[in-house]
CSV table of C-alpha atoms in Angstrom, one decimal:
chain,number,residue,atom,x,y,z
A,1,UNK,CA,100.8,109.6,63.3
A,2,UNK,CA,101.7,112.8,64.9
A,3,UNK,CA,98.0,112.5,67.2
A,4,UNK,CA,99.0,108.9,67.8
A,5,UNK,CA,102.8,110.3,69.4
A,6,UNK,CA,100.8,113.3,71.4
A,7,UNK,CA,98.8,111.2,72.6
A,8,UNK,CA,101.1,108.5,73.7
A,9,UNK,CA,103.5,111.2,75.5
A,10,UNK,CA,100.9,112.8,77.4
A,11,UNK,CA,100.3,109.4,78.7
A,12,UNK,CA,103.9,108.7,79.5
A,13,UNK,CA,104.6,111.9,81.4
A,14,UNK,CA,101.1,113.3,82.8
A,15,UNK,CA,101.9,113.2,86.9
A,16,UNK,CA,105.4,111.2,86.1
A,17,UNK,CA,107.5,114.1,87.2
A,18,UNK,CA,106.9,114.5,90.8
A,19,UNK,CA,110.1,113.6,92.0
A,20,UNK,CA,110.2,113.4,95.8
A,21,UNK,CA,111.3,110.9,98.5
A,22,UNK,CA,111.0,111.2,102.5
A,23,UNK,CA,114.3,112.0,103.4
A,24,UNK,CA,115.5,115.7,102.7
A,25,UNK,CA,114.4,118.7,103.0
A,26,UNK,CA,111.9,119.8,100.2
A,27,UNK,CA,110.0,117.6,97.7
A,28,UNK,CA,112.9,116.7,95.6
A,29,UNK,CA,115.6,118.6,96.7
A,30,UNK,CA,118.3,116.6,99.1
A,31,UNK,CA,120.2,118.9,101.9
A,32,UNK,CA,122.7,116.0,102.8
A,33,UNK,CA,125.6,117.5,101.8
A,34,UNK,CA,127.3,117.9,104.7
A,35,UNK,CA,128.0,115.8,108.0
A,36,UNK,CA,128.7,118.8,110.1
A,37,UNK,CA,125.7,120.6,109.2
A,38,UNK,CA,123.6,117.3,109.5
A,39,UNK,CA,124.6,117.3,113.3
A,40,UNK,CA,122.8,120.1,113.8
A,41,UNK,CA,119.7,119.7,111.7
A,42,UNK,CA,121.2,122.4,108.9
A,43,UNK,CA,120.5,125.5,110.9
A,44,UNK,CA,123.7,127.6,110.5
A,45,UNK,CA,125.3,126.7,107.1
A,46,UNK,CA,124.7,129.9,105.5
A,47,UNK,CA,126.8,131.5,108.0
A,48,UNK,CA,129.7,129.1,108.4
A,49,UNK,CA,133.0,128.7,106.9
A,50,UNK,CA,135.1,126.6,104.8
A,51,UNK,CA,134.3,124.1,102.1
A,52,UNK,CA,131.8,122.3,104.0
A,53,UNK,CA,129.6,125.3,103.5
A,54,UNK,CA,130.1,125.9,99.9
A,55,UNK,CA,126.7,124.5,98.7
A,56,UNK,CA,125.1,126.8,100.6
A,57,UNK,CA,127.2,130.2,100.3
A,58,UNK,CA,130.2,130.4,98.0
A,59,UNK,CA,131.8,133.6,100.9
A,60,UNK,CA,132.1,130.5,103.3
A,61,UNK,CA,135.4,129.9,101.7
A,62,UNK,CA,136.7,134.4,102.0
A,63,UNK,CA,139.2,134.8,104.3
A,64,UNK,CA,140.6,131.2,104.6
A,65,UNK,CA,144.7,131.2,105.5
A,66,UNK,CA,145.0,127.4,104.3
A,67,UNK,CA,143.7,124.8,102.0
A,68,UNK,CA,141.1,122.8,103.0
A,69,UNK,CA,139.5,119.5,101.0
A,70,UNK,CA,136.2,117.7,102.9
A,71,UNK,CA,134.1,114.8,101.7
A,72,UNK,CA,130.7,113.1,102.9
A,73,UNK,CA,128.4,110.5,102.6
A,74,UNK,CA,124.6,110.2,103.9
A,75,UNK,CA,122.9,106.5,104.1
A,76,UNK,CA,119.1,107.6,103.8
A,77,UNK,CA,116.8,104.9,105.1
A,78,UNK,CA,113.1,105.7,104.2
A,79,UNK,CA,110.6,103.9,106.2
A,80,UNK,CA,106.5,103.8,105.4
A,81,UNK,CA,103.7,103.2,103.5
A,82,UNK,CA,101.1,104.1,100.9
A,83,UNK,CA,97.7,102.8,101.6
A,84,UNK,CA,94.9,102.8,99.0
A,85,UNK,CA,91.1,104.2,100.8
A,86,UNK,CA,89.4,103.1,97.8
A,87,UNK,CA,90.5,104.2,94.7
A,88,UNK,CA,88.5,104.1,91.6
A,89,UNK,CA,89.0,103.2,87.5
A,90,UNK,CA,86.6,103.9,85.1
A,91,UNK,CA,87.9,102.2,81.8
A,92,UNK,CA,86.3,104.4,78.7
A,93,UNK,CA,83.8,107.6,79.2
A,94,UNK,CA,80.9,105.6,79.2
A,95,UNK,CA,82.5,102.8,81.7
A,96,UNK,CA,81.8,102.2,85.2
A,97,UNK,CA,83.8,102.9,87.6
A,98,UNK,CA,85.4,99.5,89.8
A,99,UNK,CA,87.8,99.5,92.4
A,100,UNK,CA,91.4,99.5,91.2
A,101,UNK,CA,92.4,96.2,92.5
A,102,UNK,CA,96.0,95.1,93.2
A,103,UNK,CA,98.2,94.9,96.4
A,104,UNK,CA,96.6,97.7,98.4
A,105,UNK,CA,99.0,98.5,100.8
A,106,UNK,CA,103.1,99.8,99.8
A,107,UNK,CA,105.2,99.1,102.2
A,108,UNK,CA,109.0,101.1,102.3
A,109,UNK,CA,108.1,101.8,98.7
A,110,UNK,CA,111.1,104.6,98.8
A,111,UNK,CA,114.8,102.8,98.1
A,112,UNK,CA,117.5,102.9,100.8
A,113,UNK,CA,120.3,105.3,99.2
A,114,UNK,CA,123.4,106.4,99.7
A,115,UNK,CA,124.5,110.0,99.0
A,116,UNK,CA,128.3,111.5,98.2
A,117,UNK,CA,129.7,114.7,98.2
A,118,UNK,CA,132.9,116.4,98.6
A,119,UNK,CA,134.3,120.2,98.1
A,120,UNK,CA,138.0,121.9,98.1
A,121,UNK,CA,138.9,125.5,98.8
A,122,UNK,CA,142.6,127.3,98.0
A,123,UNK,CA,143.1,130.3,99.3
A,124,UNK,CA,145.2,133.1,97.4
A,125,UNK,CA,145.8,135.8,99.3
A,126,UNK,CA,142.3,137.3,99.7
A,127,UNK,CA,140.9,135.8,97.2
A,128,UNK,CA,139.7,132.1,97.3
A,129,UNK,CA,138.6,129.4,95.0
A,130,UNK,CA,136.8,126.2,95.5
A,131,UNK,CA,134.8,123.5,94.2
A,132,UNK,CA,131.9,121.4,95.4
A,133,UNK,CA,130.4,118.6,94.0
A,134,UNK,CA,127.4,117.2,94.9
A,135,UNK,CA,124.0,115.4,94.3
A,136,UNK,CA,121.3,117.3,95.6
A,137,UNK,CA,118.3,115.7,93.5
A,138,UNK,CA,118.8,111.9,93.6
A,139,UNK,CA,116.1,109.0,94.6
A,140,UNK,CA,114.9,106.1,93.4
A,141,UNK,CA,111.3,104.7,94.4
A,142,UNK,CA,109.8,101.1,93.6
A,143,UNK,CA,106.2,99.9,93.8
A,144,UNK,CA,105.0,96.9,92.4
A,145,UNK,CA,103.5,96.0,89.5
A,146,UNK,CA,100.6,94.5,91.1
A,147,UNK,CA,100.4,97.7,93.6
A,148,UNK,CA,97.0,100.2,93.3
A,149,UNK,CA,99.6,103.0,92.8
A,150,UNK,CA,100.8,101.1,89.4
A,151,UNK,CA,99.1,103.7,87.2
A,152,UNK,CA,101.0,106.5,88.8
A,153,UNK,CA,104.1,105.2,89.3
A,154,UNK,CA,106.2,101.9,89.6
A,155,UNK,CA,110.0,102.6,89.4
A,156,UNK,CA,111.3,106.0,89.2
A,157,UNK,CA,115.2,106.9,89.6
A,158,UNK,CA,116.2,110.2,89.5
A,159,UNK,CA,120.0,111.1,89.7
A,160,UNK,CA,121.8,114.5,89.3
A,161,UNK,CA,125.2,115.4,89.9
A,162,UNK,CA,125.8,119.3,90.8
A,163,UNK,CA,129.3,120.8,90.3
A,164,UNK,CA,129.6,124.1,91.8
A,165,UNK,CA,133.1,126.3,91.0
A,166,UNK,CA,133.4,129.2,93.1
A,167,UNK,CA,135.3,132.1,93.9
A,168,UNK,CA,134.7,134.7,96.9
A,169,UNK,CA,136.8,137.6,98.3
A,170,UNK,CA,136.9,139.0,101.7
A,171,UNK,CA,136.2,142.6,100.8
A,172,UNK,CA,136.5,144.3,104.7
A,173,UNK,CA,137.5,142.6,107.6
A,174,UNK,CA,133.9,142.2,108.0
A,175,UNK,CA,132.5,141.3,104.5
A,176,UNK,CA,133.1,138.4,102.1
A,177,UNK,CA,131.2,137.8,99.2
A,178,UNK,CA,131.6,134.9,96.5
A,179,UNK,CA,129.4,133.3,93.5
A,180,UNK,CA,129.4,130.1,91.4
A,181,UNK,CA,128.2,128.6,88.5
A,182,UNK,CA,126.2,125.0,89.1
A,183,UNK,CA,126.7,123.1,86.1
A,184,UNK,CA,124.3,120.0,87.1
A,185,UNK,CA,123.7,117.0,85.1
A,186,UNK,CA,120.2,115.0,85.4
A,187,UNK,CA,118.9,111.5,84.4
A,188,UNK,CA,115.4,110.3,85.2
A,189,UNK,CA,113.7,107.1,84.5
A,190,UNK,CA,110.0,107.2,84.7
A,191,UNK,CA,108.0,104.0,84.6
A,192,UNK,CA,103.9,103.4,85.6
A,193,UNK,CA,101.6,100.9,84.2
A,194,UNK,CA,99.1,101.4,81.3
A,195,UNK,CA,95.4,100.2,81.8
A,196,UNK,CA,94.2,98.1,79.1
A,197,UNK,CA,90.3,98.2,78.2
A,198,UNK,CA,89.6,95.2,79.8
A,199,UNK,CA,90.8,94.6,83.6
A,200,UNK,CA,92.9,90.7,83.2
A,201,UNK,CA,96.4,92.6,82.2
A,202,UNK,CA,98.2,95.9,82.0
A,203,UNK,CA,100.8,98.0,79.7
A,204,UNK,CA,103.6,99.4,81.0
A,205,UNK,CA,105.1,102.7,79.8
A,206,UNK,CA,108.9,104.0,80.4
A,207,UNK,CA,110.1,107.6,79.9
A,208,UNK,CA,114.0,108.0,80.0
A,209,UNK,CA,116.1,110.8,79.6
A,210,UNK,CA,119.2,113.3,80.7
A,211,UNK,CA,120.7,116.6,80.0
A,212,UNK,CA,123.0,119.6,80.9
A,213,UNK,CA,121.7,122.9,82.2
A,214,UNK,CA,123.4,125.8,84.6
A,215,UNK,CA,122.6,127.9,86.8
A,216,UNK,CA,124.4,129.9,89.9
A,217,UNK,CA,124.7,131.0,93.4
A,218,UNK,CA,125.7,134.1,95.0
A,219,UNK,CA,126.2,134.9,99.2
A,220,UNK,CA,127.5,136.9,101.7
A,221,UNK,CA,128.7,136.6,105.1
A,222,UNK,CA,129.1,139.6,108.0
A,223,UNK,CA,131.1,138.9,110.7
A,224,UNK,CA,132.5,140.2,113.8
A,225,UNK,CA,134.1,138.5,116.9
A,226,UNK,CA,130.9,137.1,118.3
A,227,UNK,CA,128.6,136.3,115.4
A,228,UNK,CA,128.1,135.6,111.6
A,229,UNK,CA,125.3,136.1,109.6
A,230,UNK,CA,124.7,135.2,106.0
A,231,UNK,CA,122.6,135.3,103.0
A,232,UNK,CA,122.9,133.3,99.5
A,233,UNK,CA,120.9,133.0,96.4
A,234,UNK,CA,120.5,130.1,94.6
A,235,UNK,CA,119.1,130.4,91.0
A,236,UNK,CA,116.3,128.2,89.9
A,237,UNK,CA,117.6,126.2,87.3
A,238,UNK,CA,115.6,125.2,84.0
A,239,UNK,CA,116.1,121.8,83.1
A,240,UNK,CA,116.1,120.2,79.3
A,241,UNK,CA,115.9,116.2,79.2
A,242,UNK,CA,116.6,114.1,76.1
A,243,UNK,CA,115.3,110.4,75.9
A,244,UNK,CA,113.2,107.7,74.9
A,245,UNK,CA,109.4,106.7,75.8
A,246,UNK,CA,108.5,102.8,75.4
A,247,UNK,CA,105.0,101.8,75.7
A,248,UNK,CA,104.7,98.1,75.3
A,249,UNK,CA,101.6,95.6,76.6
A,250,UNK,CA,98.7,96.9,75.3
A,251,UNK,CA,95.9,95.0,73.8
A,252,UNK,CA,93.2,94.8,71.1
A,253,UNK,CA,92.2,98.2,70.2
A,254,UNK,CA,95.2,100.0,71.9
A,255,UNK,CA,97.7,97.7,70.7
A,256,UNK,CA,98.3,100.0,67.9
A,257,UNK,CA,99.9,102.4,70.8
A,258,UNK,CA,102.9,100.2,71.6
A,259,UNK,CA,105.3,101.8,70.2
A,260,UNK,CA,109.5,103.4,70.6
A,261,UNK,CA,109.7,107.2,70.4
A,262,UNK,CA,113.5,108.5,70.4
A,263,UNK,CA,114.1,112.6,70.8
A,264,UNK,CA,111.7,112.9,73.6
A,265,UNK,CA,112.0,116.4,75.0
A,266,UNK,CA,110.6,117.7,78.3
A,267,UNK,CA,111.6,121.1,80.1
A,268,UNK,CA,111.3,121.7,84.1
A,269,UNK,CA,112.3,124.1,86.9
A,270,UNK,CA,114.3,123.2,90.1
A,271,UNK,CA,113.3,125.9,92.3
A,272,UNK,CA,115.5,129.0,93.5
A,273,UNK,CA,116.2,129.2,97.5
A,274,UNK,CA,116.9,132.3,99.3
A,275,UNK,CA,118.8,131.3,102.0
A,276,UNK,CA,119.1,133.6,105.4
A,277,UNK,CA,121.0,132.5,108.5
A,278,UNK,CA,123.1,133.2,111.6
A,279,UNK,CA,125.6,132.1,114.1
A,280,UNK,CA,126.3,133.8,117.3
A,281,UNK,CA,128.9,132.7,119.9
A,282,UNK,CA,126.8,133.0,123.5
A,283,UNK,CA,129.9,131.9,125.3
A,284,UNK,CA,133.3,130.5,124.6
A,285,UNK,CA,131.9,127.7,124.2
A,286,UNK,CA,128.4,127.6,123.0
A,287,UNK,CA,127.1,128.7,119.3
A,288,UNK,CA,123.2,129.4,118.6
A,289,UNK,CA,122.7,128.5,114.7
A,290,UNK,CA,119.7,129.8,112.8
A,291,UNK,CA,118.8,129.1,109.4
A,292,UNK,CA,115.5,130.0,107.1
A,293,UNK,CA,115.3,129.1,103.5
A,294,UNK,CA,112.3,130.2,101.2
A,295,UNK,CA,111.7,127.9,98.3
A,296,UNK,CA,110.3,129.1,94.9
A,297,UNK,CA,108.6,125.9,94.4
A,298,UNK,CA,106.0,127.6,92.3
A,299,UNK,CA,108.2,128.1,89.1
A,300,UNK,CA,107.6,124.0,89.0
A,301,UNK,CA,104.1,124.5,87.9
A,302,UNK,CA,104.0,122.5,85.1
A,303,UNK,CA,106.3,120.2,82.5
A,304,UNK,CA,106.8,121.5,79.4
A,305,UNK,CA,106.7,119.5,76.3
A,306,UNK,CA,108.6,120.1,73.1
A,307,UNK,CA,108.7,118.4,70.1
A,308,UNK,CA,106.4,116.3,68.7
A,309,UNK,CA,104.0,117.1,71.8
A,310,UNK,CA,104.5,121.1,71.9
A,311,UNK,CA,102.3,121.1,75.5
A,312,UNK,CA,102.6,121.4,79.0
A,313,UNK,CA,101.5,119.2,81.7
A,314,UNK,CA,100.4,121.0,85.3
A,315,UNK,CA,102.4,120.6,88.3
A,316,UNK,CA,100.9,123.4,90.4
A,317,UNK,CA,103.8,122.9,93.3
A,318,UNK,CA,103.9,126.2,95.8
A,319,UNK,CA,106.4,127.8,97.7
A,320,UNK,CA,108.0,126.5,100.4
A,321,UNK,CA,109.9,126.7,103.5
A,322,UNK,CA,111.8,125.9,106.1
A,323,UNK,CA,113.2,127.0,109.5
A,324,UNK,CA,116.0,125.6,111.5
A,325,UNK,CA,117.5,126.1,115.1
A,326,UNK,CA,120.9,124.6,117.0
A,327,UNK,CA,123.6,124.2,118.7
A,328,UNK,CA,127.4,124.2,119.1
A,329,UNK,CA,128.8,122.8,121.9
A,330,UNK,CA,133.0,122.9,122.1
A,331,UNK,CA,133.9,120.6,124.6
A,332,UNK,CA,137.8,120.5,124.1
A,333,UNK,CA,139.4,122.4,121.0
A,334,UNK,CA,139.5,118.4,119.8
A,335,UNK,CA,135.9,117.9,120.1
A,336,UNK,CA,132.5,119.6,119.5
A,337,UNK,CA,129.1,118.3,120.0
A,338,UNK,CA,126.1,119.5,117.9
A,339,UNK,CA,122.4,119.6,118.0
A,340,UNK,CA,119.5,121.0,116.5
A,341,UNK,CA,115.9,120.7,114.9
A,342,UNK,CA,114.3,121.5,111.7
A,343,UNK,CA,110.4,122.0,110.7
A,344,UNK,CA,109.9,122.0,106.7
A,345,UNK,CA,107.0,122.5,104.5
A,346,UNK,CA,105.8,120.6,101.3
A,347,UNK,CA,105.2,122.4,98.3
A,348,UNK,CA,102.9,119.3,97.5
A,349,UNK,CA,99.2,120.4,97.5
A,350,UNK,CA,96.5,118.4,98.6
A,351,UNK,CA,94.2,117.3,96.1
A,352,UNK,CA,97.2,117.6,93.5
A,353,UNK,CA,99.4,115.0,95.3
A,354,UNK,CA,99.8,111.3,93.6
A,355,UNK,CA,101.7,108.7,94.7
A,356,UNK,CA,105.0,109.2,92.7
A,357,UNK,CA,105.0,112.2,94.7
A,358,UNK,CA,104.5,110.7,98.4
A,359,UNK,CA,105.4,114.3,100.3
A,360,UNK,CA,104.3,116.1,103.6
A,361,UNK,CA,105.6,118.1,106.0
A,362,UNK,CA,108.4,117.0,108.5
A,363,UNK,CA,110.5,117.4,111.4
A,364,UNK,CA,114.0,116.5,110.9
A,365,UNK,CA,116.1,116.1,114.4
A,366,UNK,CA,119.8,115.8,114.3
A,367,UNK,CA,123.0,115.1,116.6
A,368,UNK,CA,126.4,114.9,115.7
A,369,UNK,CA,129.8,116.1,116.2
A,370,UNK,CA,133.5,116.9,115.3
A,371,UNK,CA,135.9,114.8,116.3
A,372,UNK,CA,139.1,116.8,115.2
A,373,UNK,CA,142.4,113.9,115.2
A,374,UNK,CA,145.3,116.3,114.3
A,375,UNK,CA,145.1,120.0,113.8
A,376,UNK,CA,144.7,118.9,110.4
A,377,UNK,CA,142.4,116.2,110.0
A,378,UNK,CA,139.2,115.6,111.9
A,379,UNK,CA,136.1,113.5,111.1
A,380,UNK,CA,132.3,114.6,111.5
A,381,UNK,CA,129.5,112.2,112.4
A,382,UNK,CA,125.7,112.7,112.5
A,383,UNK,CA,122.4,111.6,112.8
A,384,UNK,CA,119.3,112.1,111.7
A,385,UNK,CA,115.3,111.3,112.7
A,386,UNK,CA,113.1,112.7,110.0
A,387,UNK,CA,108.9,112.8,110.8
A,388,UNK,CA,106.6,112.7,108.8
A,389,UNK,CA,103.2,114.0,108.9
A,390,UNK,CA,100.6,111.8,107.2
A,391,UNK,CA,98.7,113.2,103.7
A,392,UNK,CA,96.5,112.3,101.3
A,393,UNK,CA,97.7,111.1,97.9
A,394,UNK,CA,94.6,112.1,96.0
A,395,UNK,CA,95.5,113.3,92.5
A,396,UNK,CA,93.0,112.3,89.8
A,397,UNK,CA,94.6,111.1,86.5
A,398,UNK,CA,93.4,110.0,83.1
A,399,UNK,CA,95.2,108.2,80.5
A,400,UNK,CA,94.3,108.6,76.7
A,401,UNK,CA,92.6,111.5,77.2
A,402,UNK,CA,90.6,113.0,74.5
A,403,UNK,CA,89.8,109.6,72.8
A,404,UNK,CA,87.0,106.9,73.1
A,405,UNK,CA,89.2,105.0,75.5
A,406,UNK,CA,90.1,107.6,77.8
A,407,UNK,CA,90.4,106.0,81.2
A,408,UNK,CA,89.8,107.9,84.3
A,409,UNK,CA,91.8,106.9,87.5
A,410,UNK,CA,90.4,108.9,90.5
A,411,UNK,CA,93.2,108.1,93.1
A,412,UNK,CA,92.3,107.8,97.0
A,413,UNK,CA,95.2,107.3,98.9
A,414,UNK,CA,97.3,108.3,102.2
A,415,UNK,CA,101.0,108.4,103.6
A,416,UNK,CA,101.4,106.9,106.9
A,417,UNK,CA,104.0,106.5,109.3
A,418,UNK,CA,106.7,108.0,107.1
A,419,UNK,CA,110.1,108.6,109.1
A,420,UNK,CA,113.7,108.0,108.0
A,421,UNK,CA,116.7,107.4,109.7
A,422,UNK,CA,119.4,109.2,108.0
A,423,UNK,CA,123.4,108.6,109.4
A,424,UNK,CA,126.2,111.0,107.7
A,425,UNK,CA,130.1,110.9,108.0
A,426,UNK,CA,132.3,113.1,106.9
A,427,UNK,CA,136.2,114.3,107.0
A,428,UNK,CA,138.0,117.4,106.5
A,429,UNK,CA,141.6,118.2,106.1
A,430,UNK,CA,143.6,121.2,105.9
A,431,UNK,CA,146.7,121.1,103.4
């Protein structure tokens, strides 16, 4: 019994949790947390101020003289496809190995989503606290059934919901600092189909789960009259999920494998980010933003089983980065235009990249601007044009490994003509 759930759980989860989608800035991580900073492609919110910025430096909220609340939503519209060069099956050791078969061609297999997010800062005197809550690992991808990707992936949906307390203190007239804790919450649902020994039907398999975990994020910001610069840490954080795996479909000799397993445990890394950036005021009017972020990707090298599986699956992501450069353009002290481009990096590898995990490196370009009403209340609009470079999803995978019908799926695949379109809104008002 306890071979039979190993091996069923292996199945379930072996390449099932690369969670990525094609419109953000890193594999899985989403940077849409903020319309202001999507107007200028993310390249100076390190350095900035007020709640806006709290997700990426907990100082930006030092030295505020008022209250200030701020919300956002992102509509993220992934377009693409995933194309199969010839992909191969071979059902049992001794098997041949036959053409997968199926639709051969996913088109816009990556759902359109929508993306909140909101912060508050109070000031007290020099001290200030804040909140931010956002969702900054949250997709949901759907191929087929009938799709050549099916044994990799059919619907996945992974949701989290980050909630970030704060407190910083400008320490000088030059220097603020601040931290928080980031008390996320994270629910996945894995599904991919399960080849049977013959070729007329398939299983289906579906991992579920969710958990608590914590982690931090500390910054800094120096500033004089004519520029800022900052520097924050965010903590990797190590994620526990609790769930269930169903495995249902199978036929003559595996049929004994359908089965329910409850108390299904699997541990993972989100990676840290050290995040370095500036903004310098060239004229009255015009701001130069810069903004570098190193990803430690690399911690997400594999998914660790416990309980009744006591394993660990490889991942092998690497680090990552990315580099950002724009502008600020103040037009009227009611209106500011933005602009700017980023270039990010995937920590996906080829030869280790499978389709639930349809990554590559991009180019996101953004305009937007601030539009402020009242001296209190102004809106922030942006958009967004993220490229994609095309790469091979070419990750072999085997399912019932280790018995006499092991089935080996050598996978043969390639992105093209990713891009999204990503439009943000946001408003801010001081109390």
């Amino acid at each position: 019994m306890t071979f039979r759930k190993t091996s069923l759980l292996a199945t379930a989860v072996l390449g099932s949790f690369g969670f990525a989608t094609v419109a953000h800035a890193q594999a899985f991580y989403l940077q849409e947390q903020s319309a202001r900073g999507a107007g200028r492609a993310f390249s100076g919110e390190v350095a900035d101020t007020g709640p806006q910025s709290l997700w990426w430096n907990p100082a930006a909220i030092a030295g505020m003289d008022h209250g200030e609340a701020a919300i956002n939503a992102s509509g993220i519209l992934p377009r693409g496809k995933v194309v199969n060069n010839g992909t191969l099956v071979q059902r049992t050791p001794a098997g041949q190995f036959a053409a997968v078969g199926g639709d051969q061609v996913a088109r816009n297999p990556i759902d359109n989503g929508l993306l909140p997010s909101g912060a508050v800062a109070v000031p007290f005197g020099p001290v200030a606290i804040g909140l931010a809550v956002t969702s900054p690992y949250s997709f949901t991808t759907d191929y087929d059934s009938t799709s050549w990707t099916r044994y990799s992936a059919t619907r996945t949906k992974l949701q989290t919901i980050d909630i970030q307390p704060s407190i910083a203190v400008a320490l000088t007239d030059w220097l603020r600092v601040g931290g928080g804790a980031n008390v996320e919450h994270v629910y996945a649902s894995l599904g991919n189909a399960l080849p049977n020994l013959t070729t007329t039907t398939d299983g289906r398999q579906k991992l579920e789960g969710d958990g608590w975990d914590v982690g931090w994020t500390a910054g800094a910001q120096m500033h004089n009259d004519w520029a800022t610069v900052g520097v924050s840490y965010k903590s990797r954080i190590e994620h526990t999920l609790k769930g269930d795996l169903l495995v249902e479909g199978l036929t003559g000799p595996l049929a004994t494998r359908n089965t329910t397993i409850s108390g299904v445990e699997a541990r993972f890394y989100t990676p840290a980010q050290v995040i370095i950036g500036a903004r310098i005021r060239a004229t009255p009017a015009l701001t130069l933003n810069g903004q570098a972020v190193r990803y430690n990707w690399s911690k997400f090298d594999a998914i660790r089983l416990g309980a009744p599986l006591n394993t660990a699956l490889p991942e092998n992501y690497r680090d990552s980065y990315s580099l950002a450069g724009g502008v600020d353009y103040e037009i009227s002290p009611r209106v500011t235009l933005r602009a700017g481009v980023q270039h990010a990096t995937t920590p996906t590898q080829n030869g280790l990249r499978d389709a639930r995990v349809p990554d590559a490196n991009r180019w996101n370009y953004g305009a937007g601007g601030t539009f402020q009403l009242t001296p209190k209340f102004g809106i922030d609009l942006a958009a967004n044009y993220v490229d994609f470079k095309n790469a091979s999803i070419d990750r072999a995978t085997q399912a019932y490994s280790g018995t006499i019908a092991q089935t080996t799926v050598l996978t043969n695949g390639t992105l093209q003509d990713a891009h999204a379109v990503v439009l943000s809104a946001g408003a801010h008002i001081g109390f």
